[in-house]
Short mmCIF file of C-alpha atoms in Angstrom, two decimals:
data_model
loop_
_atom_site.label_atom_id
_atom_site.label_comp_id
_atom_site.label_asym_id
_atom_site.label_seq_id
_atom_site.Cartn_x
_atom_site.Cartn_y
_atom_site.Cartn_z
CA UNK G 4 -145.73 23.77 48.87
CA UNK G 5 -149.58 23.18 49.44
CA UNK G 6 -151.15 21.04 51.77
CA UNK G 7 -152.33 18.15 49.43
CA UNK G 8 -155.81 18.37 51.17
CA UNK G 9 -156.39 21.47 49.44
CA UNK G 10 -156.22 19.82 46.42
CA UNK G 11 -158.61 16.87 47.60
CA UNK G 12 -161.25 19.63 49.02
CA UNK G 13 -161.21 21.14 45.21
CA UNK G 14 -161.57 17.71 43.90
CA UNK G 15 -164.66 17.19 46.30
CA UNK G 16 -166.14 20.31 45.31
CA UNK G 17 -166.05 19.43 41.71
CA UNK G 18 -167.48 16.09 42.48
CA UNK G 19 -170.45 17.85 44.27
CA UNK G 20 -170.95 20.21 41.27
CA UNK G 21 -171.07 17.16 38.76
CA UNK G 22 -173.43 15.30 40.82
CA UNK G 23 -175.58 18.39 40.85
CA UNK G 24 -175.35 18.84 37.00
CA UNK G 25 -176.29 15.09 36.43
CA UNK G 26 -179.29 15.87 38.84
CA UNK G 27 -180.56 18.52 36.70
CA UNK G 28 -180.08 16.81 33.65
CA UNK G 29 -182.23 14.26 34.96
CA UNK G 30 -184.85 16.92 35.56
CA UNK G 31 -184.46 18.15 32.14
CA UNK G 32 -185.55 14.85 30.32
CA UNK G 33 -189.05 15.56 29.24
CA UNK G 34 -191.62 12.47 30.17
CA UNK G 35 -195.00 14.22 28.79
CA UNK G 36 -194.80 11.92 25.78
CA UNK G 37 -194.11 8.96 27.56
CA UNK G 38 -197.16 6.56 28.76
CA UNK G 39 -197.63 8.67 31.92
CA UNK G 40 -201.00 7.17 32.32
CA UNK G 41 -199.28 3.78 32.87
CA UNK G 42 -197.06 4.84 35.71
CA UNK G 43 -197.83 3.97 39.22
CA UNK G 44 -195.85 6.93 40.23
CA UNK G 45 -194.58 10.04 38.20
CA UNK G 46 -191.42 11.77 38.81
CA UNK G 47 -191.58 15.54 39.37
CA UNK G 48 -188.41 17.53 39.55
CA UNK G 49 -188.10 20.62 41.94
CA UNK G 50 -188.88 23.75 40.12
CA UNK G 51 -186.67 26.88 40.61
CA UNK G 52 -187.31 28.54 43.80
CA UNK G 53 -188.27 25.07 45.61
CA UNK G 54 -186.55 24.36 48.75
CA UNK G 55 -184.94 21.01 47.40
CA UNK G 56 -183.27 22.85 44.22
CA UNK G 57 -179.69 23.27 44.71
CA UNK G 58 -179.87 27.07 43.70
CA UNK G 59 -182.46 27.90 46.15
CA UNK G 60 -180.75 29.54 49.77
CA UNK G 61 -182.14 27.91 52.46
CA UNK G 62 -180.94 30.81 54.55
CA UNK G 63 -180.60 34.45 54.12
CA UNK G 64 -176.89 35.72 53.67
CA UNK G 65 -175.20 36.18 57.00
CA UNK G 66 -174.98 39.79 58.31
CA UNK G 67 -171.72 41.12 57.45
CA UNK G 68 -171.13 39.36 54.26
CA UNK G 69 -170.17 41.64 51.22
CA UNK G 70 -172.05 42.15 48.20
CA UNK G 71 -169.76 39.86 46.45
CA UNK G 72 -170.88 37.08 48.64
CA UNK G 73 -172.90 34.12 46.97
CA UNK G 74 -174.77 31.17 47.15
CA UNK G 75 -172.71 27.75 46.75
CA UNK G 76 -175.06 25.44 45.09
CA UNK G 77 -172.65 22.47 46.07
CA UNK G 78 -172.04 23.29 49.66
CA UNK G 79 -175.46 24.71 50.34
CA UNK G 80 -174.02 27.88 52.17
CA UNK G 81 -173.08 31.45 51.38
CA UNK G 82 -169.50 31.99 50.34
CA UNK G 83 -167.21 35.07 50.57
CA UNK G 84 -164.70 35.12 47.66
CA UNK G 85 -161.10 34.45 49.10
CA UNK G 86 -157.89 36.05 47.87
CA UNK G 87 -156.02 32.70 47.28
CA UNK G 88 -155.60 31.40 43.70
CA UNK G 89 -155.30 27.98 44.91
CA UNK G 90 -158.71 28.13 46.71
CA UNK G 91 -160.23 27.78 43.41
CA UNK G 92 -163.71 27.30 44.87
CA UNK G 93 -163.34 29.57 47.79
CA UNK G 94 -164.07 26.73 49.95
CA UNK G 95 -160.96 26.43 52.04
CA UNK G 96 -160.86 29.67 53.64
CA UNK G 97 -164.54 29.91 54.30
CA UNK G 98 -164.32 26.34 56.03
CA UNK G 99 -161.38 27.51 57.86
CA UNK G 100 -162.20 28.00 61.53
CA UNK G 101 -159.18 30.13 62.34
CA UNK G 102 -159.83 32.92 59.96
CA UNK G 103 -162.65 35.13 59.70
CA UNK G 104 -164.17 37.65 56.77
CA UNK G 105 -163.80 41.27 58.14
CA UNK G 106 -166.57 43.17 56.12
CA UNK G 107 -164.92 46.35 56.82
CA UNK G 108 -161.41 46.01 55.38
CA UNK G 109 -162.91 43.14 52.92
CA UNK G 110 -160.25 40.82 53.89
CA UNK G 111 -159.60 37.74 55.72
CA UNK G 112 -157.82 38.01 59.02
CA UNK G 113 -156.38 35.63 61.77
CA UNK G 114 -158.64 34.82 64.52
CA UNK G 115 -161.59 32.91 65.60
CA UNK G 116 -164.38 32.42 62.90
CA UNK G 117 -167.52 34.16 63.54
CA UNK G 118 -169.51 31.38 61.87
CA UNK G 119 -167.99 28.82 64.44
CA UNK G 120 -171.00 29.42 66.73
CA UNK G 121 -173.47 30.10 63.84
CA UNK G 122 -176.03 27.46 64.95
CA UNK G 123 -175.26 27.13 68.58
CA UNK G 124 -178.69 28.72 69.44
CA UNK G 125 -180.48 26.30 67.24
CA UNK G 126 -179.30 23.35 69.40
CA UNK G 127 -179.48 24.83 72.80
CA UNK G 128 -182.08 23.02 74.82
CA UNK G 129 -182.80 22.70 78.61
CA UNK G 130 -181.01 19.33 79.67
CA UNK G 131 -183.31 19.55 82.93
CA UNK G 132 -186.44 18.79 81.00
CA UNK G 133 -184.77 15.48 79.59
CA UNK G 134 -185.91 12.47 81.66
CA UNK G 135 -184.29 9.17 81.12
CA UNK G 136 -186.12 6.02 82.16
CA UNK G 137 -184.06 2.96 83.36
CA UNK G 138 -185.89 -0.14 83.29
CA UNK G 139 -184.71 -2.78 86.08
CA UNK G 140 -185.90 -6.28 85.71
CA UNK G 141 -184.80 -8.34 88.51
CA UNK G 142 -185.71 -11.58 87.12
CA UNK G 143 -183.44 -11.00 84.23
CA UNK G 144 -180.62 -10.00 86.64
CA UNK G 145 -181.31 -13.23 88.90
CA UNK G 146 -181.33 -15.42 85.88
CA UNK G 147 -177.81 -13.96 84.79
CA UNK G 148 -176.37 -14.03 88.52
CA UNK G 149 -174.94 -17.79 88.05
CA UNK G 150 -173.54 -17.00 84.57
CA UNK G 151 -169.72 -16.98 84.10
CA UNK G 152 -168.32 -13.51 83.01
CA UNK G 153 -166.17 -14.85 80.21
CA UNK G 154 -167.53 -17.47 77.61
CA UNK G 155 -165.15 -20.21 76.16
CA UNK G 156 -165.00 -19.55 72.44
CA UNK G 157 -166.45 -22.55 70.54
CA UNK G 158 -164.46 -23.67 67.58
CA UNK G 159 -166.37 -24.44 64.33
CA UNK G 160 -163.44 -26.00 62.63
CA UNK G 161 -163.96 -29.67 61.69
CA UNK G 162 -161.53 -32.10 63.47
CA UNK G 163 -159.55 -34.27 61.04
CA UNK G 164 -157.79 -37.37 61.95
CA UNK G 165 -154.39 -38.36 60.62
CA UNK G 166 -155.63 -39.41 57.25
CA UNK G 167 -157.46 -36.15 56.75
CA UNK G 168 -160.99 -37.52 57.08
CA UNK G 169 -163.61 -35.70 59.35
CA UNK G 170 -163.88 -37.01 62.66
CA UNK G 171 -167.80 -37.46 63.35
CA UNK G 172 -168.32 -36.91 67.31
CA UNK G 173 -170.80 -39.37 69.02
CA UNK G 174 -174.08 -37.84 69.95
CA UNK G 175 -174.10 -36.78 73.32
CA UNK G 176 -177.32 -38.24 75.00
CA UNK G 177 -178.72 -35.94 77.49
CA UNK G 178 -178.30 -36.44 81.08
CA UNK G 179 -181.46 -38.02 82.83
CA UNK G 180 -183.39 -34.99 84.97
CA UNK G 181 -183.71 -35.94 88.47
CA UNK G 182 -187.12 -35.68 89.79
CA UNK G 183 -187.83 -32.49 91.85
CA UNK G 184 -189.08 -33.15 95.22
CA UNK G 185 -192.79 -32.01 95.08
CA UNK G 186 -193.32 -32.55 91.39
CA UNK G 187 -194.23 -36.15 91.61
CA UNK G 188 -197.40 -37.42 93.00
CA UNK G 189 -196.75 -40.47 95.53
CA UNK G 190 -196.95 -44.07 94.04
CA UNK G 191 -200.32 -45.49 94.61
CA UNK G 192 -200.22 -49.52 95.46
CA UNK G 193 -202.39 -51.47 93.01
CA UNK G 194 -205.62 -52.77 94.28
CA UNK G 195 -205.97 -56.70 94.62
CA UNK G 196 -209.28 -58.24 93.80
CA UNK G 197 -210.52 -60.60 96.60
CA UNK G 198 -210.45 -64.47 95.18
CA UNK G 199 -213.86 -66.02 94.19
CA UNK G 200 -214.84 -69.12 96.36
CA UNK G 201 -214.22 -72.34 94.77
CA UNK G 202 -217.07 -74.88 94.61
CA UNK G 203 -216.25 -78.24 95.92
CA UNK G 204 -215.77 -80.98 93.50
CA UNK G 205 -217.25 -84.46 93.70
CA UNK G 206 -215.09 -86.63 95.91
CA UNK G 207 -213.61 -83.74 98.11
CA UNK G 208 -214.12 -84.17 101.72
CA UNK G 209 -216.09 -81.34 102.93
CA UNK G 210 -214.65 -80.01 106.29
CA UNK G 211 -217.00 -80.37 109.05
CA UNK G 212 -219.11 -77.30 109.99
CA UNK G 213 -218.75 -76.14 113.46
#
């Protein structure tokens, strides 16, 4: 009995192949008879040998591969033919990290695959040259110091009474904000205008002048 993932791997390869065929069918559609002058942008397909063309190898055949090795347009890598009939597209053994192709005997042998570290040199960098900058905002930390670590969940479901009607909550009036010392100016006493002298009327007794 074969691992069912082998069938899935072959199916995925077939899907990739179908997608490549669909894409190349798109490229075959002529557009020189269409009103190209009216297009804001014109689609131009990659030509043979272009970097984006599936049939263009993006790197040379690895050293040690046999003359039977070929460029796989679906996986975009070099493939070495395998010996298994169930490996329809030679993908499973090429992808297996526990077997390696031995060019001298032209066979697949058990052991660590040489291609496991194929791109290690490309991703090697000096971590000492990497500087991580950590920003620290004291004001932000102080503002969050009084906040609780856990927040109570707020329910958004409506509250229903016994008859199934929505209970409307009374609006909550904001509490008055007490004045902060130093924020208000001292109250000023209103100025009182002096009373105007009243002229004596006829018949009024004028008090004796000293």
